[in-house]
Short mmCIF file of N, CA and C in Angstrom, two decimals:
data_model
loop_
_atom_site.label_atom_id
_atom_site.label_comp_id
_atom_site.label_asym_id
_atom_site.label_seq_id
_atom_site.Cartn_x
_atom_site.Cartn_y
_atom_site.Cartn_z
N UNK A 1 -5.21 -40.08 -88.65
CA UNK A 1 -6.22 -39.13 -89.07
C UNK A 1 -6.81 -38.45 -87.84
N UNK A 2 -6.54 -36.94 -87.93
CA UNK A 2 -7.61 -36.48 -86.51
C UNK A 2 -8.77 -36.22 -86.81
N UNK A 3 -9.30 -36.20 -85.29
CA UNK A 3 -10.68 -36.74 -85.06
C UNK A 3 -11.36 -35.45 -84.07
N UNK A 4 -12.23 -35.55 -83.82
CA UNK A 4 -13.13 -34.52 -82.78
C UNK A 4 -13.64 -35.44 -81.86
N UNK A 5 -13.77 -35.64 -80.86
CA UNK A 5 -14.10 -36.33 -79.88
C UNK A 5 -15.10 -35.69 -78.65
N UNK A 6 -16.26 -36.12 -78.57
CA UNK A 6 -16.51 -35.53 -77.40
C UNK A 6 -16.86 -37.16 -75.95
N UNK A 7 -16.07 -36.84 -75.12
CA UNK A 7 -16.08 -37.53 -73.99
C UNK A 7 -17.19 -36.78 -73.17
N UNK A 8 -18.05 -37.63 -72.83
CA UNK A 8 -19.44 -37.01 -71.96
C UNK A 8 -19.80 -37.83 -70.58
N UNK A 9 -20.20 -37.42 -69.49
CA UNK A 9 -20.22 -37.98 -68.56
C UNK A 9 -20.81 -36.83 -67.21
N UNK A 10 -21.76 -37.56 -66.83
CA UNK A 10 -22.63 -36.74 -65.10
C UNK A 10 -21.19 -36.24 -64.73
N UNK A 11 -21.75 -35.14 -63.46
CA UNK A 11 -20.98 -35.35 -62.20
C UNK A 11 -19.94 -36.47 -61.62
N UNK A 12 -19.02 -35.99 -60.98
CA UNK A 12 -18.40 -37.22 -60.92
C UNK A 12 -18.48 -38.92 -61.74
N UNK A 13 -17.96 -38.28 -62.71
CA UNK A 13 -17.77 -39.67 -63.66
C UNK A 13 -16.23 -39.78 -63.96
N UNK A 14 -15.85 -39.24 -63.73
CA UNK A 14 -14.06 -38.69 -64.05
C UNK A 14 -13.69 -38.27 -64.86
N UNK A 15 -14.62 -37.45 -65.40
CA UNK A 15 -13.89 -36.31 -67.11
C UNK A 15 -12.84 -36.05 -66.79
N UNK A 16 -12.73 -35.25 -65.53
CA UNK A 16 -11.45 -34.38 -65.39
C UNK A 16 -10.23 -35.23 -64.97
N UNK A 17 -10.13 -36.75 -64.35
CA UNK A 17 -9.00 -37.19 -64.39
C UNK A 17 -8.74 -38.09 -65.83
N UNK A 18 -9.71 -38.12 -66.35
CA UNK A 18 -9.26 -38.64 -67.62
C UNK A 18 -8.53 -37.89 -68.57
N UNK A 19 -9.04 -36.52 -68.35
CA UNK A 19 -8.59 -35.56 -69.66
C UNK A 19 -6.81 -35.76 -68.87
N UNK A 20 -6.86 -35.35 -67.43
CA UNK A 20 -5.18 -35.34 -66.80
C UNK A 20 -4.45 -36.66 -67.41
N UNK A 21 -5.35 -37.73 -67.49
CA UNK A 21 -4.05 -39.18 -67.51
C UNK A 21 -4.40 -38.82 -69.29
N UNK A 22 -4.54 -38.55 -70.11
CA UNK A 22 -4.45 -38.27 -71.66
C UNK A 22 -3.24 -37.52 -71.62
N UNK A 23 -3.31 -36.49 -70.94
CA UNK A 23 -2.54 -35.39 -71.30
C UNK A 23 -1.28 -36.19 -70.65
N UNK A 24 -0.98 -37.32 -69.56
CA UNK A 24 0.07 -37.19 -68.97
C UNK A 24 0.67 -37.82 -70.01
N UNK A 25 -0.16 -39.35 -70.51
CA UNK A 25 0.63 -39.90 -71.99
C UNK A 25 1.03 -39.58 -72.81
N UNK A 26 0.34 -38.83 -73.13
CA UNK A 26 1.22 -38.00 -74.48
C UNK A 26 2.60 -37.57 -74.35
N UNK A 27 2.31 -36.59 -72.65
CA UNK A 27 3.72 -36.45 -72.40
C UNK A 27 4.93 -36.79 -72.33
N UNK A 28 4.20 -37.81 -71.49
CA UNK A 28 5.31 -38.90 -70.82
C UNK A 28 5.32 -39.77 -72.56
N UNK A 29 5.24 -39.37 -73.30
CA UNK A 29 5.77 -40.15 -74.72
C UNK A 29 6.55 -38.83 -75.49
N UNK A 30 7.10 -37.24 -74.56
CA UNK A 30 7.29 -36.25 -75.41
C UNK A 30 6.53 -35.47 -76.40
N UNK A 31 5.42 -35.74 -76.48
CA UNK A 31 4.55 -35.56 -77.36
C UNK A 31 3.40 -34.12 -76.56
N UNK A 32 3.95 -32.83 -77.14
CA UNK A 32 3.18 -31.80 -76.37
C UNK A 32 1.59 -32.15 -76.32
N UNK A 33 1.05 -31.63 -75.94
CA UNK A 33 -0.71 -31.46 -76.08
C UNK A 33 -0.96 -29.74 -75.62
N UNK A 34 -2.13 -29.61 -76.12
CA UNK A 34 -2.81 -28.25 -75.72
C UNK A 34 -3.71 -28.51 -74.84
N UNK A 35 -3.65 -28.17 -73.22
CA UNK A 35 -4.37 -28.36 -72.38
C UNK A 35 -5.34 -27.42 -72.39
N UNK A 36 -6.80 -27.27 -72.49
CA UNK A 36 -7.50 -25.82 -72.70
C UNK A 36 -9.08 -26.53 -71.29
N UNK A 37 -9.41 -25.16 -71.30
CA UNK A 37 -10.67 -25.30 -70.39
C UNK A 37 -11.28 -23.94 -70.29
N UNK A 38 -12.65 -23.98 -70.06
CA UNK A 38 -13.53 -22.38 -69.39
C UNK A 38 -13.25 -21.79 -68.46
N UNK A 39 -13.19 -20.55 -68.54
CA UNK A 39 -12.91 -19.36 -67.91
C UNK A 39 -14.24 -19.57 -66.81
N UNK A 40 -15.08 -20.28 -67.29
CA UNK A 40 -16.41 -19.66 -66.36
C UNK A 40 -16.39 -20.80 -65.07
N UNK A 41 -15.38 -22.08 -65.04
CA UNK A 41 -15.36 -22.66 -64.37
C UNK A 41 -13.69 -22.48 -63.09
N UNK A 42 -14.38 -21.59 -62.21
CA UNK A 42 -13.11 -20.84 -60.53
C UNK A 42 -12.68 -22.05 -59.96
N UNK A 43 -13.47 -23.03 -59.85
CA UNK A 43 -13.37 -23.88 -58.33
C UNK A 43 -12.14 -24.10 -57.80
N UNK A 44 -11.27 -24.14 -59.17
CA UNK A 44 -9.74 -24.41 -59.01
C UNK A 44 -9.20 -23.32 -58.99
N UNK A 45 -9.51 -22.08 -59.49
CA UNK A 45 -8.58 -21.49 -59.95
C UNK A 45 -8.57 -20.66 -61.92
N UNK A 46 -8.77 -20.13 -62.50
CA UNK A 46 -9.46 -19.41 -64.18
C UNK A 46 -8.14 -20.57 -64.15
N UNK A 47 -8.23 -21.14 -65.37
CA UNK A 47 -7.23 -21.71 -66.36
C UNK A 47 -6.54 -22.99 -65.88
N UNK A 48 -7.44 -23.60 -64.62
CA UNK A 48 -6.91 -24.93 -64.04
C UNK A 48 -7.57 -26.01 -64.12
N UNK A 49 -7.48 -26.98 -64.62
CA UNK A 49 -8.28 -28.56 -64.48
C UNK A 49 -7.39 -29.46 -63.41
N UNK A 50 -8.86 -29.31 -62.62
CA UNK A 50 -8.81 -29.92 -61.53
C UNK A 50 -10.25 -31.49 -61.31
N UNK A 51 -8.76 -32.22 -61.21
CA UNK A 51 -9.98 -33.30 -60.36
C UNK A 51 -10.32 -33.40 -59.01
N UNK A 52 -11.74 -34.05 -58.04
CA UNK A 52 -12.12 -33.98 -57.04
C UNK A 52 -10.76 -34.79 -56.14
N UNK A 53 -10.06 -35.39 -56.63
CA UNK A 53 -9.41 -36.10 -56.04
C UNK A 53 -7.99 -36.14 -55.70
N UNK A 54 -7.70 -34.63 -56.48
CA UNK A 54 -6.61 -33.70 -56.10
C UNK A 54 -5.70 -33.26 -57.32
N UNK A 55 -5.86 -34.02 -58.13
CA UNK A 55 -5.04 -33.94 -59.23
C UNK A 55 -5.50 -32.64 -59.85
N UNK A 56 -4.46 -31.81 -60.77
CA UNK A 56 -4.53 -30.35 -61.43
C UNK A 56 -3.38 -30.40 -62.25
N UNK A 57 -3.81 -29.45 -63.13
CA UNK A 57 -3.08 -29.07 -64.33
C UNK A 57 -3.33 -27.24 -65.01
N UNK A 58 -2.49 -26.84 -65.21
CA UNK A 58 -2.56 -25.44 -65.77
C UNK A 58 -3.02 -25.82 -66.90
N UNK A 59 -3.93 -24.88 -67.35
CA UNK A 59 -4.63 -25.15 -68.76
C UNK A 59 -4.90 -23.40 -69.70
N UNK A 60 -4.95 -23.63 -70.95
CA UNK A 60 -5.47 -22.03 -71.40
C UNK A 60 -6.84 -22.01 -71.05
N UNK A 61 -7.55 -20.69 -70.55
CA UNK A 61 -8.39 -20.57 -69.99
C UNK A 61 -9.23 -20.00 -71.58
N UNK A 62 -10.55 -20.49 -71.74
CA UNK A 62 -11.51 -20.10 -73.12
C UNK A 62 -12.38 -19.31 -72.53
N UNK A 63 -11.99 -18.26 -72.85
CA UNK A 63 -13.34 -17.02 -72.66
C UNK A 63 -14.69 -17.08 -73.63
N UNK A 64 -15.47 -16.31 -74.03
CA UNK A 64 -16.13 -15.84 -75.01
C UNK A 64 -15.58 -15.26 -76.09
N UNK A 65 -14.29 -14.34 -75.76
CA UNK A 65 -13.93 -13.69 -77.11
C UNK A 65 -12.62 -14.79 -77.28
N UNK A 66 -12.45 -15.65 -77.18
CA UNK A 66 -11.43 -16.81 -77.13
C UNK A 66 -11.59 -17.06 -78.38
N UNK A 67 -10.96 -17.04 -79.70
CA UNK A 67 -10.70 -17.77 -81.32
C UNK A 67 -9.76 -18.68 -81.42
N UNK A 68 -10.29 -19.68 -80.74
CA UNK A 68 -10.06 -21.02 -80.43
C UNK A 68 -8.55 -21.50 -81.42
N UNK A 69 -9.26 -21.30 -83.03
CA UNK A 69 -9.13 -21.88 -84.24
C UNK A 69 -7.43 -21.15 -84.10
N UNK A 70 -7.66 -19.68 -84.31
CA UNK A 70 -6.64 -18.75 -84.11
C UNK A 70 -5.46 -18.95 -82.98
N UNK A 71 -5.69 -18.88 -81.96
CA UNK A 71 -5.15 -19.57 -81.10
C UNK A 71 -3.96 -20.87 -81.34
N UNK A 72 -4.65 -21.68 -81.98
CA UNK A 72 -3.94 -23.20 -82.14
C UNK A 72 -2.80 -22.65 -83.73
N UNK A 73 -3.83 -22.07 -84.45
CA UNK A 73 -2.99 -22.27 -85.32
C UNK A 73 -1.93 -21.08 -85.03
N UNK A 74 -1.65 -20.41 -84.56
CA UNK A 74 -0.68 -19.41 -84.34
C UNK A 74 0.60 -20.08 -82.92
N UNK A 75 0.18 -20.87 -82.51
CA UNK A 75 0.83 -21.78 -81.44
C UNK A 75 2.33 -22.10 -82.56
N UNK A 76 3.83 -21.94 -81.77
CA UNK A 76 4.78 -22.15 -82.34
C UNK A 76 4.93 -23.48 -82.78
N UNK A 77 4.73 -24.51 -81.84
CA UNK A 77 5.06 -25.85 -82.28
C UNK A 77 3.55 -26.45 -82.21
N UNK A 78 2.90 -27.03 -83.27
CA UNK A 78 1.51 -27.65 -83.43
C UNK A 78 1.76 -28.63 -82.37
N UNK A 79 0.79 -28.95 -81.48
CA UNK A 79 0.27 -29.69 -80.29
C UNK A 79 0.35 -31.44 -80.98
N UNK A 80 0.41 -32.40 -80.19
CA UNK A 80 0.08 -33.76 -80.82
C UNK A 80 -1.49 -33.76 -80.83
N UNK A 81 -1.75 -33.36 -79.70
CA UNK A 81 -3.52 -33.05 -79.28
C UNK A 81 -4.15 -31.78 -78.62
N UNK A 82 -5.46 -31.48 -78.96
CA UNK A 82 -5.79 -30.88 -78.07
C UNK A 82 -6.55 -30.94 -77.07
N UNK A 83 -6.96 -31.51 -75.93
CA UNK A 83 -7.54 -31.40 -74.70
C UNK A 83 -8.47 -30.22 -74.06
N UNK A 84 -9.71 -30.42 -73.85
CA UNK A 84 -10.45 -29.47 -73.71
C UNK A 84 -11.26 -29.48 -72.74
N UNK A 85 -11.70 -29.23 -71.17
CA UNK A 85 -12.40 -29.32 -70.18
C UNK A 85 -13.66 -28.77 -70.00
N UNK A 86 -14.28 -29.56 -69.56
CA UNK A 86 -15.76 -28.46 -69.09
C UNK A 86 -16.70 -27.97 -70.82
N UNK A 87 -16.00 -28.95 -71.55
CA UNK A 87 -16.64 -28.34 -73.05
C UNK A 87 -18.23 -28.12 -73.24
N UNK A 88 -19.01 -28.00 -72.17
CA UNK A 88 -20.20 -28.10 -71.84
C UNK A 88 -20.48 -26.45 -72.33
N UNK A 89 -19.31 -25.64 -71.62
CA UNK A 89 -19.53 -24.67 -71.61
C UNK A 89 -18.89 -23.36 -72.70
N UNK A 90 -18.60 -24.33 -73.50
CA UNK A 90 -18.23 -23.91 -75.13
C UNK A 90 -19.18 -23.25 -75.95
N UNK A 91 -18.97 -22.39 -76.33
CA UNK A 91 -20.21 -21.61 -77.92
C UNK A 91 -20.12 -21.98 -78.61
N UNK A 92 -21.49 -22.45 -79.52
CA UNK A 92 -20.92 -22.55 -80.84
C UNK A 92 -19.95 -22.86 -81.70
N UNK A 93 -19.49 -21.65 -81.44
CA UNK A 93 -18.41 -20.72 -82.06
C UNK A 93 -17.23 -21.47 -81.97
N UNK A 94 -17.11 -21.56 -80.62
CA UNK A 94 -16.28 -22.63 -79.88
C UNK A 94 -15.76 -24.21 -80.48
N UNK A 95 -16.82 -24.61 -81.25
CA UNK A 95 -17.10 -26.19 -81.24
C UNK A 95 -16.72 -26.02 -82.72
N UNK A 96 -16.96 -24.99 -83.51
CA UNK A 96 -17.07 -25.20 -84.87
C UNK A 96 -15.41 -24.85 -85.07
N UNK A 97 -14.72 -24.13 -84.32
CA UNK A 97 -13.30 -23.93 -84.17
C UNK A 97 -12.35 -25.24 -84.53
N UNK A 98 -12.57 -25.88 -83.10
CA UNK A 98 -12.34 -27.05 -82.93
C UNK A 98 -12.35 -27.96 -83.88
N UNK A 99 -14.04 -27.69 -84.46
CA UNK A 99 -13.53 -28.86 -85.50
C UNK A 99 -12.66 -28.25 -87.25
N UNK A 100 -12.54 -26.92 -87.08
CA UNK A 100 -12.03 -26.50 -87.67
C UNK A 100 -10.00 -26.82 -87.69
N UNK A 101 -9.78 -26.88 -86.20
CA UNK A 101 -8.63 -27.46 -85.83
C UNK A 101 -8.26 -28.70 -86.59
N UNK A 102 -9.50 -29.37 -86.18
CA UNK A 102 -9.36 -31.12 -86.91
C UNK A 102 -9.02 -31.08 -88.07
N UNK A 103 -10.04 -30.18 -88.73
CA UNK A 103 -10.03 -30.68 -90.85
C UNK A 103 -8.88 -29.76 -91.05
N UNK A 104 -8.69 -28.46 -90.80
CA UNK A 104 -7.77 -27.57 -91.06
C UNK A 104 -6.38 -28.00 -90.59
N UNK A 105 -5.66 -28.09 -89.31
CA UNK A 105 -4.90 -28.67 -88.97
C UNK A 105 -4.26 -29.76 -88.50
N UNK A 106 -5.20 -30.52 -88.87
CA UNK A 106 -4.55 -32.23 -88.58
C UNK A 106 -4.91 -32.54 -87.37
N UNK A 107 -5.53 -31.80 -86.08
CA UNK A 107 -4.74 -31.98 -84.81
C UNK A 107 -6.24 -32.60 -84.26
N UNK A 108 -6.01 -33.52 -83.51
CA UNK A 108 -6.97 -34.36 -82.77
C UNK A 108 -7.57 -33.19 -81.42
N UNK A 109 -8.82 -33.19 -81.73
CA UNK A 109 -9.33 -32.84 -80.08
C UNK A 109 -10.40 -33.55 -79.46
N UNK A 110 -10.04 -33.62 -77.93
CA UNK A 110 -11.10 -34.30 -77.32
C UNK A 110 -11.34 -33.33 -76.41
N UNK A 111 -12.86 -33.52 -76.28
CA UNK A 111 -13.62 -32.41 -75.52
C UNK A 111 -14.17 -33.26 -74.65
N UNK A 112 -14.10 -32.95 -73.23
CA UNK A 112 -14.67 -33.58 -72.38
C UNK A 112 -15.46 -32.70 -71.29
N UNK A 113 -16.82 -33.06 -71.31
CA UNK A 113 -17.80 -32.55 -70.24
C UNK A 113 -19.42 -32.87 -69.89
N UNK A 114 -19.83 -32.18 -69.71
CA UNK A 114 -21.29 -32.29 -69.37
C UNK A 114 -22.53 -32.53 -70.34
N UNK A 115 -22.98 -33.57 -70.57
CA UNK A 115 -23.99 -33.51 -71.40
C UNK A 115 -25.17 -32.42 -71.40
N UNK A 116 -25.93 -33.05 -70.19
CA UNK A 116 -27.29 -31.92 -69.85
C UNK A 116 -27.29 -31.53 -68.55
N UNK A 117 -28.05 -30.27 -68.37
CA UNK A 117 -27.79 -29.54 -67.16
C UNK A 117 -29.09 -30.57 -66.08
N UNK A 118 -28.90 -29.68 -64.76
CA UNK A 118 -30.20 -29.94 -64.24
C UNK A 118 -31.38 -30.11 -64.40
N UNK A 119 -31.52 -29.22 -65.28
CA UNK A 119 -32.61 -29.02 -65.54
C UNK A 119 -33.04 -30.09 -66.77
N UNK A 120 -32.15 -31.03 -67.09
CA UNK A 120 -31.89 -31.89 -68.72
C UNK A 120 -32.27 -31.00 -69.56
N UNK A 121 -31.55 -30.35 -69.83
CA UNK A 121 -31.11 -29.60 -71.24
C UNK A 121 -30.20 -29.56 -71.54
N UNK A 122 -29.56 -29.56 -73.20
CA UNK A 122 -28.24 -29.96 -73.27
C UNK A 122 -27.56 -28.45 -73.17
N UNK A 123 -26.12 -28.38 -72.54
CA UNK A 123 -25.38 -27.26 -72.90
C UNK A 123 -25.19 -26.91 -74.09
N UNK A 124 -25.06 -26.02 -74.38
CA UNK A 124 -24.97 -25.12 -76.13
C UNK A 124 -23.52 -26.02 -76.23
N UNK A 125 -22.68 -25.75 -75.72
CA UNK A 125 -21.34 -26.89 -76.58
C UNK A 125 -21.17 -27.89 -76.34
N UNK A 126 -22.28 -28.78 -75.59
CA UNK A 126 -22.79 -30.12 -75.65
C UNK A 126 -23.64 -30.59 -77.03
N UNK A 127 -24.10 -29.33 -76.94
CA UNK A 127 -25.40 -29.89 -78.56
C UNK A 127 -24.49 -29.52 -79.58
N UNK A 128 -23.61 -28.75 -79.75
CA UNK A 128 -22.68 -28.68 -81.03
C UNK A 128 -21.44 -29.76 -81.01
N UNK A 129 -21.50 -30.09 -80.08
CA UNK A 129 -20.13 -31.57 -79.91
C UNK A 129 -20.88 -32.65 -80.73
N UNK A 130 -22.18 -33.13 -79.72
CA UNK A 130 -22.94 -33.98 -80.07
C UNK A 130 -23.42 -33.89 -81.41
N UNK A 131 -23.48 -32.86 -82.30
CA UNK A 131 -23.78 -32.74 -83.70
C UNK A 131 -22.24 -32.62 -84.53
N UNK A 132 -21.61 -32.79 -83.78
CA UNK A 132 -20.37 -32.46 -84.85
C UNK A 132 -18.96 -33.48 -84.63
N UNK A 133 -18.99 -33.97 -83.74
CA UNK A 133 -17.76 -34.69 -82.94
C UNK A 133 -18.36 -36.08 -83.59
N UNK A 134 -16.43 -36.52 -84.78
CA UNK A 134 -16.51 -37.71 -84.92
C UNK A 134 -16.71 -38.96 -84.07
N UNK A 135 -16.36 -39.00 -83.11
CA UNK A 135 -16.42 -39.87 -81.81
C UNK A 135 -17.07 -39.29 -80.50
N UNK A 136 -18.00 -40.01 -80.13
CA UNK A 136 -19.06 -40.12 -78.95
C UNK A 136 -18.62 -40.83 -77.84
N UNK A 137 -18.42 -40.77 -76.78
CA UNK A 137 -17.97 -41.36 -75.99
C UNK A 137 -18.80 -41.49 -74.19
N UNK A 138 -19.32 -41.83 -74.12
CA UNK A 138 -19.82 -41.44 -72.77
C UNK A 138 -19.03 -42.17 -71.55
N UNK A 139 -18.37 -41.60 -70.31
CA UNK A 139 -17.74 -41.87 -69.01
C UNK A 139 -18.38 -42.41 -68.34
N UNK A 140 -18.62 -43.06 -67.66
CA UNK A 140 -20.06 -43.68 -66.53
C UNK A 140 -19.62 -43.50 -65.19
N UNK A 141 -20.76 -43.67 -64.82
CA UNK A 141 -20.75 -43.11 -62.67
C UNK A 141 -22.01 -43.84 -62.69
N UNK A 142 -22.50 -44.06 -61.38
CA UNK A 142 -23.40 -44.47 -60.87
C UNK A 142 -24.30 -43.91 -60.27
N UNK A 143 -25.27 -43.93 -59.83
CA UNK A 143 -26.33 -43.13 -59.52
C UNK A 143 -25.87 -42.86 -58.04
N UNK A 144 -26.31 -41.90 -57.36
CA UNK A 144 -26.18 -41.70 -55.84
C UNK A 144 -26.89 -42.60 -54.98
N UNK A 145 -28.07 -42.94 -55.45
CA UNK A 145 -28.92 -43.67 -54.67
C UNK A 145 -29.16 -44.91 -54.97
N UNK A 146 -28.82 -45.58 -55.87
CA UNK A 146 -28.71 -46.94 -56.20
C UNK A 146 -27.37 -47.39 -57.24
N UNK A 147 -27.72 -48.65 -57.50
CA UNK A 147 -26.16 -48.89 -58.50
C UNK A 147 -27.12 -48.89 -60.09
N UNK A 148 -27.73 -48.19 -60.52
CA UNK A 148 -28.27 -48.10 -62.14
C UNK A 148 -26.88 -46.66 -62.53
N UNK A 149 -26.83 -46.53 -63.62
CA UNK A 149 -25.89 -45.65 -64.29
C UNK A 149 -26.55 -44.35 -64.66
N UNK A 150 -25.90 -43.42 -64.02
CA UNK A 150 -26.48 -42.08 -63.27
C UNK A 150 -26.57 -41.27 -64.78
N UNK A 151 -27.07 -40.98 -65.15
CA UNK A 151 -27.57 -40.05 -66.40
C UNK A 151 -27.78 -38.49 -66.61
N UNK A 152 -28.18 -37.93 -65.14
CA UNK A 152 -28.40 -36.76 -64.97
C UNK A 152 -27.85 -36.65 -63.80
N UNK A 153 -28.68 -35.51 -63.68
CA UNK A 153 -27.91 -34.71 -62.30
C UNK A 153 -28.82 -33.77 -61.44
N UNK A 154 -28.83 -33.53 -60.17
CA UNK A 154 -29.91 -32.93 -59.28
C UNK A 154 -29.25 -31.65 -59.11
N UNK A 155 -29.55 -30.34 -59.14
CA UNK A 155 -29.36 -29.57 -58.36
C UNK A 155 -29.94 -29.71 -57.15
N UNK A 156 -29.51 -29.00 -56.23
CA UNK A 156 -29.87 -28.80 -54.72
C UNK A 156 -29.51 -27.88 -54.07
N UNK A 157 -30.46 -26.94 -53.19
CA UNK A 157 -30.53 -25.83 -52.33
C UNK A 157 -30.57 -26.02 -51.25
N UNK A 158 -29.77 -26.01 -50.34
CA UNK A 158 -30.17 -26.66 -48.59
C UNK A 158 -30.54 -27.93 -48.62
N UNK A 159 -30.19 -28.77 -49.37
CA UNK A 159 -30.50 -29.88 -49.24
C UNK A 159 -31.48 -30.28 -50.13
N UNK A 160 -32.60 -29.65 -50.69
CA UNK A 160 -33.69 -29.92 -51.40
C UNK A 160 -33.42 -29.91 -53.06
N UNK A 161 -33.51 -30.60 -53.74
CA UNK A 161 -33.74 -30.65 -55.49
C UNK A 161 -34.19 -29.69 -55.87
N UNK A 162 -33.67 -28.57 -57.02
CA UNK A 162 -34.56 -27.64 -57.76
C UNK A 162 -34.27 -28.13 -59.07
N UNK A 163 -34.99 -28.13 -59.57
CA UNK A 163 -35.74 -28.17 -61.10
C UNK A 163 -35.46 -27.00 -62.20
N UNK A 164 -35.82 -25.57 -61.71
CA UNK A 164 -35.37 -24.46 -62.42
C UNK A 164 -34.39 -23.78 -62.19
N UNK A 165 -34.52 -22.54 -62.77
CA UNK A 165 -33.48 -21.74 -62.70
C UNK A 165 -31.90 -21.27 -63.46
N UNK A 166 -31.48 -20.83 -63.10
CA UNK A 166 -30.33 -20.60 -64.56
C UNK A 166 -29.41 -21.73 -64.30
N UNK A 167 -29.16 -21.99 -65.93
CA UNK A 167 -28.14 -22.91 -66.14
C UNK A 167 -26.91 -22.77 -65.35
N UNK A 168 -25.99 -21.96 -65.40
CA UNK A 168 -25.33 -21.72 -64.99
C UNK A 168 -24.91 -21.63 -63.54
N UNK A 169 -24.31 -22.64 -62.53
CA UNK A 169 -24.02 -22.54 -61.85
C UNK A 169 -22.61 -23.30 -61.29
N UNK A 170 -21.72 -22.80 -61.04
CA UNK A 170 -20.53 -23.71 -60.91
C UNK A 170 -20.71 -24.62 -59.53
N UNK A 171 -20.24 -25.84 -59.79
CA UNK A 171 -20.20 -25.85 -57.94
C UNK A 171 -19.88 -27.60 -58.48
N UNK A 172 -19.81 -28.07 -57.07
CA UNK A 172 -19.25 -29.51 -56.78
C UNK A 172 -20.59 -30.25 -56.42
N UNK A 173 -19.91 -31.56 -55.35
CA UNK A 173 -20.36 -32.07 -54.93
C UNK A 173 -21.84 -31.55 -53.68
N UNK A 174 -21.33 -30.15 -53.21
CA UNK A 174 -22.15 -29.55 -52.18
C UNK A 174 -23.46 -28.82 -53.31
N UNK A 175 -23.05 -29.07 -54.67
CA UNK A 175 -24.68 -28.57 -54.77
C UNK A 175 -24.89 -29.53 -56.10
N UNK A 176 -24.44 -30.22 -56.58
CA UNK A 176 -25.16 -31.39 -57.76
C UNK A 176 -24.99 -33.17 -57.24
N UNK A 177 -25.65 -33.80 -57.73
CA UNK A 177 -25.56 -35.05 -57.43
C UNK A 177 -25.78 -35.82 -58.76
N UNK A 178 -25.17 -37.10 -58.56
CA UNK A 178 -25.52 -37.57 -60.58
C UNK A 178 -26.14 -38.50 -59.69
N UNK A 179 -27.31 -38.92 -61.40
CA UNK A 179 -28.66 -39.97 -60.78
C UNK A 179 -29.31 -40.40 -61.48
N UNK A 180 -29.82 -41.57 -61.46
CA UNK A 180 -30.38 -42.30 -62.97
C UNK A 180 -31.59 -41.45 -63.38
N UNK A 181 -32.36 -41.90 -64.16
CA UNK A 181 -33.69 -41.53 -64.60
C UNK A 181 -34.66 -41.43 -63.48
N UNK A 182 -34.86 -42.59 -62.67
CA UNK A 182 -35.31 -43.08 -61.26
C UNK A 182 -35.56 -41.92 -60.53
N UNK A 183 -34.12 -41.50 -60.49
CA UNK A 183 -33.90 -40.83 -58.98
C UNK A 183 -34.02 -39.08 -59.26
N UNK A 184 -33.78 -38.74 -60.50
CA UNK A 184 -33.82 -38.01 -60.96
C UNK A 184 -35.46 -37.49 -60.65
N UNK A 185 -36.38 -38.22 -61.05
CA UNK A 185 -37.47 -38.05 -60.53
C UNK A 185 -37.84 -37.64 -59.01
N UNK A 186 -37.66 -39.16 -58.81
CA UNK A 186 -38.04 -39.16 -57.49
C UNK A 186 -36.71 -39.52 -56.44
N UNK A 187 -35.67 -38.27 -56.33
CA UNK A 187 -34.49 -38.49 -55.53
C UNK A 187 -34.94 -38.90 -54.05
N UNK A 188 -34.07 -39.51 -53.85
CA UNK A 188 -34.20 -40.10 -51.88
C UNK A 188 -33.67 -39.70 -51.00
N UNK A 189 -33.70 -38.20 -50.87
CA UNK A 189 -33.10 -37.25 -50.11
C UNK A 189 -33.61 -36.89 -48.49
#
């Protein structure tokens, strides 16, 4: 029976090599998958999932005018799964696709990404996963500054924590940090 899945996890928790070793099993069992991810995320490259640790994969890149639903079902040979990166940064629109994939076409997807931003707010296709995705899953990492299980995440400007400002910002290790509740507060920078 397919399922909707959302896999959630800070900064460095390993979304992105998890979604790679999913996708490699399937393979390595013959079994295609639909590798997909956001357009709004360069670091690698539009249409690449990449982990910090070198590993990458070509993926379809999801824009805004992206019809997810359309997409899959017009695909010649139906996928075993579909695989989805950075689903943080999904619409709506996006999420209700997906699970449209599930009930409509049989086909399992797991979405893997960011719960809440810096600022703890959830991403728009974090709060529609989290309201709609049969299976919950959270990845774990550790806090930067102690060993409690890192929950959020710091932005940082020159070194210093900001609090506001637009959601949206791509970037790594040189500008987010994951961090419990604790530190999140009061980081030890």
């Amino acid at each position: 029976m397919a399922q909707l899945y959302f896999k959630y996890g800070t900064m460095n928790s390993g979304k992105s090599i998890e979604i790679l070793k999913v996708a490699h099993n399937y393979e390595e069992q013959g079994k295609p998958v639909l590798l997909m991810t956001s357009s709004l995320d360069t670091r690698a490259g539009v249409g690449t999932v990449a982990s910090r640790i070198g590993m990458k994969a070509e993926a379809v890149a999801i824009d805004a005018e992206t019809a997810v639903f359309d997409y899959v079902d017009a695909l010649p040979q139906k996928p075993f799964c579909v695989l989805v990166d950075e689903a943080q940064f999904l619409s709506k629109k996006h999420v209700y696709d997906f699970a449209r994939v599930v009930d409509e076409l049989k086909v399992p997807v797991m979405a893997f990404g960011l719960k809440n931003d810096f600022r703890n707010e959830l991403f728009e296709g974090s709060k529609y996963l989290l309201l709609l995705a049969d299976k919950i899953e959270e990845i774990k990492t550790i806090c930067w500054f102690c060993s409690k299980k890192a929950t959020m995440v710091i932005r940082t400007i020159d070194g210093q924590p900001v609090y506001e400002g637009k959601q949206l910002q791509i970037g790594g290790n040189e500008t987010y940090i994951p961090v419990c509740r604790k530190h999140y507060f009061k980081p030890e920078l």
